[in-house]
Coordinates of C-alpha atoms and ligand atoms in Angstrom, one line a residue:
X1 CA 119.0 126.2 107.3
X2 CA 115.5 126.8 106.0
X3 CA 113.5 123.6 105.5
X4 CA 110.1 123.8 103.8
X5 CA 107.4 121.3 104.5
X6 CA 107.3 120.3 100.9
X7 CA 109.6 121.6 98.1
X8 CA 107.8 121.6 94.8
X9 CA 110.5 123.7 93.1
X10 CA 113.2 121.1 93.7
X11 CA 111.2 118.6 91.6
X12 CA 110.4 121.2 88.9
X13 CA 114.0 122.2 88.6
X14 CA 115.0 118.6 87.8
X15 CA 112.3 118.1 85.2
X16 CA 112.0 121.7 84.0
X17 CA 112.8 121.0 80.4
X18 CA 110.3 118.3 79.8
X19 CA 107.6 120.0 81.8
X20 CA 108.1 123.4 80.0
X21 CA 108.0 121.6 76.6
X22 CA 104.8 119.8 77.4
X23 CA 103.1 122.9 78.7
X24 CA 104.2 125.0 75.7
X25 CA 102.9 122.3 73.4
X26 CA 99.4 122.5 75.0
X27 CA 99.4 126.3 74.7
X28 CA 100.5 126.2 71.1
X29 CA 97.9 123.6 70.2
X30 CA 95.3 125.5 72.2
X31 CA 93.7 122.3 73.2
X32 CA 92.9 123.0 76.8
X33 CA 90.0 120.7 77.6
X34 CA 90.0 117.0 76.6
X35 CA 92.3 115.9 73.8
X36 CA 95.3 113.5 73.5
X37 CA 97.1 114.4 76.8
X38 CA 94.0 113.4 78.8
X39 CA 93.6 110.2 76.9
X40 CA 97.3 109.4 77.2
X41 CA 97.2 110.1 81.0
X42 CA 94.1 108.0 81.5
X43 CA 95.6 104.9 79.7
X44 CA 99.0 105.3 81.3
X45 CA 97.6 105.7 84.9
X46 CA 95.1 102.8 84.4
X47 CA 97.9 100.6 83.1
X48 CA 100.4 101.5 85.8
X49 CA 97.8 100.6 88.4
X50 CA 96.7 97.4 86.6
X51 CA 93.1 98.6 86.5
X52 CA 90.9 98.6 83.4
X53 CA 89.5 102.2 83.5
X54 CA 90.7 105.6 84.5
X55 CA 88.5 108.7 84.4
X56 CA 90.5 111.9 84.7
X57 CA 88.5 114.5 86.7
X58 CA 89.0 118.0 88.1
X59 CA 90.1 117.0 91.6
X60 CA 90.3 114.3 94.2
X61 CA 87.2 115.5 96.0
X62 CA 85.0 115.3 92.9
X63 CA 86.5 111.8 92.2
X64 CA 84.9 110.6 95.4
X65 CA 81.7 112.4 95.0
X66 CA 81.2 111.2 91.4
X67 CA 82.0 107.6 92.3
X68 CA 79.6 107.5 95.2
X69 CA 76.9 109.2 93.2
X70 CA 77.3 106.9 90.2
X71 CA 77.3 103.9 92.5
X72 CA 73.8 105.0 93.5
X73 CA 74.5 106.2 97.0
X74 CA 72.1 108.9 98.2
X75 CA 69.6 110.0 100.7
X76 CA 68.8 107.4 103.4
X77 CA 72.1 105.6 102.9
X78 CA 75.0 105.4 105.3
X79 CA 78.7 105.3 104.3
X80 CA 81.3 104.2 106.8
X81 CA 84.7 105.9 106.8
X82 CA 87.6 106.8 109.1
X83 CA 87.6 109.4 111.8
X84 CA 91.0 110.7 110.7
X85 CA 91.2 112.1 107.2
X86 CA 90.9 115.2 105.1
X87 CA 87.3 116.4 105.0
X88 CA 86.9 115.4 101.3
X89 CA 86.4 111.8 102.4
X90 CA 83.3 112.6 104.4
X91 CA 81.9 115.8 102.8
X92 CA 81.4 113.9 99.5
X93 CA 79.3 111.3 101.4
X94 CA 77.1 114.2 102.6
X95 CA 77.0 115.7 99.1
X96 CA 75.2 112.7 97.8
X97 CA 72.6 113.0 100.5
X98 CA 74.0 110.0 102.4
X99 CA 75.2 110.1 106.0
X100 CA 78.9 109.7 107.0
X101 CA 79.4 107.2 109.8
X102 CA 82.8 107.5 111.4
X103 CA 85.0 104.7 112.8
X104 CA 88.0 105.3 115.1
X105 CA 91.6 104.7 113.9
X106 CA 94.2 102.0 114.8
X107 CA 96.5 103.4 117.4
X108 CA 99.6 102.1 115.5
X109 CA 99.1 102.9 111.8
X110 CA 96.4 105.6 111.9
X111 CA 94.1 103.9 109.4
X112 CA 90.5 102.8 110.0
X113 CA 90.2 100.2 112.9
X114 CA 88.7 97.2 111.2
X115 CA 87.7 95.7 114.5
X116 CA 85.2 98.5 115.0
X117 CA 83.6 98.6 111.6
X118 CA 81.0 95.9 112.0
X119 CA 79.5 97.6 115.1
X120 CA 78.7 100.6 112.9
X121 CA 77.0 98.6 110.1
X122 CA 73.2 99.0 110.0
X123 CA 70.4 98.2 107.5
X124 CA 71.2 101.5 105.8
X125 CA 74.9 101.0 105.3
X126 CA 75.9 100.9 101.6
X127 CA 79.6 101.4 101.4
X128 CA 82.9 101.7 103.2
X129 CA 85.6 104.3 102.2
X130 CA 88.9 103.4 103.8
X131 CA 91.7 106.0 103.5
X132 CA 95.3 104.9 103.0
X133 CA 96.3 107.7 105.4
X134 CA 99.7 109.3 105.0
X135 CA 100.5 106.8 102.3
X136 CA 100.1 103.6 104.3
X137 CA 97.4 101.2 103.1
X138 CA 94.5 100.3 105.4
X139 CA 94.0 96.6 106.3
X140 CA 92.5 95.7 102.9
X141 CA 92.0 92.0 103.4
X142 CA 89.8 92.5 106.5
X143 CA 88.0 95.3 104.8
X144 CA 87.4 93.2 101.7
X145 CA 86.0 90.4 103.8
X146 CA 83.7 92.7 105.8
X147 CA 82.4 94.2 102.5
X148 CA 81.8 90.7 101.1
X149 CA 80.1 89.5 104.2
X150 CA 77.7 92.5 104.4
X151 CA 77.4 93.1 100.7
X152 CA 78.8 96.6 100.9
X153 CA 80.5 98.7 98.2
X154 CA 84.2 99.5 98.6
X155 CA 85.7 102.7 97.5
X156 CA 89.4 103.3 98.3
X157 CA 90.4 106.9 98.9
X158 CA 94.0 106.7 97.5
X159 CA 94.6 110.5 97.5
X160 CA 97.7 110.0 99.7
X161 CA 98.8 106.6 98.4
X162 CA 99.7 106.5 94.7
X163 CA 101.3 103.1 94.0
X164 CA 101.4 102.0 97.7
X165 CA 100.9 98.2 98.1
X166 CA 99.1 95.9 100.5
X167 CA 100.4 92.4 100.6
X168 CA 102.1 93.0 97.2
X169 CA 98.8 94.2 95.6
X170 CA 98.6 97.8 94.5
X171 CA 96.1 100.0 96.3
X172 CA 93.2 101.1 94.1
X173 CA 92.6 97.6 92.9
X174 CA 90.8 96.2 95.9
X175 CA 87.3 97.5 95.7
X176 CA 84.6 98.6 93.3
X177 CA 86.5 101.9 92.6
X178 CA 89.3 104.0 93.9
X179 CA 89.8 107.7 93.8
X180 CA 93.0 109.7 93.5
X181 CA 94.1 113.4 94.0
X182 CA 96.9 115.0 92.1
X183 CA 96.8 118.2 94.2
X184 CA 100.3 119.7 93.9
X185 CA 101.6 118.5 97.2
X186 CA 100.5 114.9 96.7
X187 CA 103.2 112.3 95.9
X188 CA 102.1 112.6 92.2
X189 CA 101.1 116.2 91.9
X190 CA 99.8 118.4 89.1
X191 CA 100.3 122.2 89.0
X192 CA 96.8 122.9 90.1
X193 CA 93.8 120.7 91.0
X194 CA 93.4 117.3 89.3
X195 CA 92.0 113.9 90.2
X196 CA 91.1 110.5 88.9
X197 CA 88.8 107.5 89.4
X198 CA 90.0 104.0 88.8
X199 CA 87.6 101.0 88.3
X200 CA 87.5 97.6 86.7
X201 CA 83.7 98.1 86.3
X202 CA 83.1 99.3 82.7
X203 CA 79.6 100.4 83.3
X204 CA 80.5 102.4 86.4
X205 CA 83.4 103.9 84.4
X206 CA 81.1 105.0 81.6
X207 CA 78.6 106.6 84.1
X208 CA 81.4 108.4 85.9
X209 CA 82.8 109.7 82.7
X210 CA 79.4 110.9 81.6
X211 CA 78.5 112.5 85.0
X212 CA 81.9 114.4 85.1
X213 CA 81.1 115.9 81.7
X214 CA 77.5 117.2 82.1
X215 CA 76.0 113.7 81.6
X216 CA 77.3 113.4 78.0
X217 CA 79.8 111.1 76.4
X218 CA 79.0 112.7 73.0
X219 CA 78.7 116.4 72.9
X220 CA 75.1 117.7 73.2
X221 CA 73.8 114.2 73.9
X222 CA 73.0 114.5 77.6
X223 CA 71.9 111.2 78.9
X224 CA 71.4 112.7 82.4
X225 CA 72.3 115.9 84.2
X226 CA 75.9 115.9 85.5
X227 CA 78.5 118.3 86.6
X228 CA 81.6 119.9 85.0
X229 CA 84.5 118.1 86.5
X230 CA 87.1 117.6 83.8
X231 CA 90.8 117.5 84.3
X232 CA 92.6 120.3 82.4
X233 CA 94.9 119.2 79.5
X234 CA 97.7 121.3 81.0
X235 CA 97.5 119.2 84.2
X236 CA 97.4 116.0 82.2
X237 CA 100.4 117.1 80.2
X238 CA 102.4 117.7 83.5
X239 CA 101.2 114.4 85.0
X240 CA 102.3 112.6 81.8
X241 CA 105.8 113.9 82.3
X242 CA 105.8 113.0 86.0
X243 CA 104.2 109.6 86.1
X244 CA 107.3 107.6 85.0
X245 CA 109.1 108.9 88.1
X246 CA 106.6 108.2 90.8
X247 CA 108.1 104.9 92.0
X248 CA 111.6 106.5 92.2
X249 CA 110.1 109.3 94.2
X250 CA 108.2 107.0 96.5
X251 CA 111.4 105.0 97.1
X252 CA 113.3 108.2 98.0
X253 CA 110.5 109.1 100.5
X254 CA 110.8 105.6 102.0
X255 CA 114.6 106.0 102.3
X256 CA 114.1 109.4 104.0
X257 CA 111.6 108.0 106.4
X258 CA 114.0 105.2 107.3
X259 CA 116.6 107.8 108.0
X260 CA 114.3 109.9 110.1
X261 CA 113.3 106.8 112.1
X262 CA 117.0 106.1 112.8
X263 CA 118.0 109.6 113.9
X264 CA 114.8 110.2 115.9
X265 CA 114.5 106.9 117.7
X266 CA 116.4 107.9 120.8
X267 CA 114.3 110.9 121.6
X268 CA 112.0 109.6 124.4
X269 CA 109.4 112.4 124.0
X270 CA 108.5 111.5 120.4
X271 CA 107.1 108.4 118.7
X272 CA 107.9 107.7 115.1
X273 CA 105.6 105.9 112.8
X274 CA 104.7 102.2 112.7
X275 CA 104.8 100.3 109.4
X276 CA 102.3 97.5 109.1
X277 CA 104.4 94.6 107.7
X278 CA 101.6 93.9 105.2
X279 CA 102.1 97.3 103.5
X280 CA 104.5 99.3 101.5
X281 CA 104.1 102.8 102.9
X282 CA 104.8 105.7 100.5
X283 CA 105.1 108.4 103.1
X284 CA 102.9 111.1 101.7
X285 CA 103.2 112.3 105.2
X286 CA 105.9 111.5 107.8
X287 CA 104.0 111.7 111.0
X288 CA 105.4 111.6 114.6
X289 CA 103.6 111.9 117.9
X290 CA 105.2 114.4 120.2
X291 CA 105.0 115.6 123.8
X292 CA 104.3 119.3 124.0
X293 CA 103.4 119.2 120.3
X294 CA 102.3 122.8 119.9
X295 CA 105.3 124.2 121.6
X296 CA 107.6 121.9 119.6
X297 CA 105.9 123.1 116.4
X298 CA 106.5 126.8 117.2
X299 CA 110.1 126.1 118.2
X300 CA 110.7 124.4 114.9
X301 CA 109.0 127.2 113.1
X302 CA 111.2 129.7 114.8
X303 CA 114.2 127.7 113.5
X304 CA 112.8 127.8 110.0
X305 CA 111.6 124.2 109.9
X306 CA 108.1 124.0 108.5
X307 CA 105.8 121.3 109.8
X308 CA 102.1 120.6 109.5
X309 CA 99.4 118.7 111.3
X310 CA 97.3 116.0 109.6
X311 CA 94.9 116.7 111.1
X312 CA 94.4 119.0 114.1
X313 CA 90.7 118.2 114.5
X314 CA 89.5 114.6 113.8
X315 CA 86.5 114.6 111.5
X316 CA 83.8 113.7 114.0
X317 CA 85.0 116.6 116.2
X318 CA 84.5 119.2 113.5
X319 CA 81.8 121.7 113.9
X320 CA 80.5 120.6 110.5
X321 CA 79.6 117.2 112.1
X322 CA 78.2 118.4 115.4
X323 CA 74.7 117.5 114.1
X324 CA 75.7 113.8 114.2
X325 CA 75.9 114.1 118.0
X326 CA 79.3 112.4 118.2
X327 CA 81.4 112.9 121.3
X328 CA 85.2 113.0 121.3
X329 CA 85.2 110.0 123.6
X330 CA 83.4 108.0 120.9
X331 CA 86.7 108.2 118.9
X332 CA 89.3 108.1 121.7
X333 CA 92.3 107.3 119.5
X334 CA 91.7 110.0 116.9
X335 CA 90.6 112.5 119.5
X336 CA 93.7 111.9 121.5
X337 CA 96.1 111.9 118.6
X338 CA 94.8 115.2 117.1
X339 CA 96.7 116.9 119.9
X340 CA 100.0 115.0 119.6
X341 CA 100.6 114.3 115.9
X342 CA 103.1 116.3 113.9
X343 CA 104.1 115.9 110.3
X344 CA 107.8 116.6 109.6
X345 CA 109.2 117.9 106.2
X346 CA 109.0 115.1 103.7
X347 CA 109.7 115.0 100.0
X348 CA 112.0 112.9 97.7
X349 CA 114.6 115.7 97.4
X350 CA 114.9 116.1 101.2
X351 CA 118.7 115.9 102.1
X352 CA 120.4 114.0 104.9
X353 CA 121.8 117.2 106.4
X354 CA 118.3 118.7 106.4
X355 CA 116.9 115.7 108.3
X356 CA 119.8 115.8 110.7
X357 CA 119.0 119.5 111.4
X358 CA 115.4 118.7 112.1
X359 CA 116.4 115.9 114.6
X360 CA 118.9 118.2 116.2
X361 CA 116.4 121.0 116.7
X362 CA 113.8 118.5 118.1
X363 CA 116.5 117.4 120.6
X364 CA 117.3 121.0 121.4
X365 CA 113.7 121.7 122.1
X366 CA 113.3 118.9 124.6
X367 CA 116.5 119.8 126.3
X368 CA 115.3 123.4 126.8
X369 CA 111.7 122.2 127.6
X370 CA 113.1 120.0 130.4
X371 CA 114.6 123.0 132.2
X372 CA 111.2 124.7 132.4
Ligands
PLP1 C1 93.9 115.4 99.1 C2 92.8 114.5 99.6 C3 91.6 114.4 99.0 C4 91.0 115.4 98.0 O1 91.8 115.8 97.0 P1 91.6 117.2 96.2 O2 92.3 116.9 94.9 O3 92.3 118.2 97.1 O4 90.2 117.5 96.1 C5 90.7 113.4 99.4 N1 91.1 112.6 100.4 C6 92.2 112.6 101.0 C7 92.6 111.6 102.0 C8 93.2 113.6 100.6 O5 94.3 113.7 101.3

């Protein structure tokens, strides 16, 4: 039984007719940049998240960069973020000229450890970017109160957490702005790169919209220099077809995660995920911690089970950040977990027998491993 890490064709096959129709309409109308599909997606996504403004952009990385830049963050500033994330979260801080300041993660839910944030705040700190890692919201109440106390901007990186909730409140609505990615493998994925910014701040929304379009809201009227970071109409058309199904897909992922938890719980060599009772986790990633992780991953791969590691090197340990002078011991949890975490196949269409096969192969691996 071959089990891919994500199965994008399973979803396409179910919605093929609607997606093909939408894509063909865009091609027939030859309106590839801007136009009604973009506007429709922006209003639908803003409304579904209960936030006033949505700006569709080219990808989730640009969404962070544009937001930080338009919030006025730049050289001399520091921005606090988590030690465990995809590099977009921190490289965009550097792109503005500011300095990324990393904080270790919670040992249980992998999100930024809010107990450690205040020790990293200096006179230069301007903002915090929590990441709702793997689809589980960070401790937003605590982060909100730290931001209020120290007068810091709050940008939520929601790239992995579309429609996840914290204490019943949807992520993306807690701070000054929130950024999303619709990279194909994300819970809500386009068929190429795409991203969005959400904000209740109308002035910030206008600036971001301008900056993402060469600094112009009206063609040829450049109020400033900007960049070209527009979402393609083709991607918006695909996202418009998919958006109504996101909650159903998130529910299926949650059911699959519950099933994995059940069938994996007796294996002493692995640890399944913890769910913070304050949150509704949407399982962009189903992450376990495993003894002999690398050997287990190769074993599973030999048995045609595709897995991944999110992420094999914590951000502060990347060569890209050696200039910051961080040591792995400064981030003991993230540095330790980078060697044990393993992401198992997870998608809404994943079937019971596939998950059973994964569990069976993991058990088989440890049985063999114990003989050596
Ligand atoms: C995917 C991702 C991004 C970046 O999104 P792209 O659309 O690939 O640029 C940013 N942050 C996190 C946490 C992500 O997982």
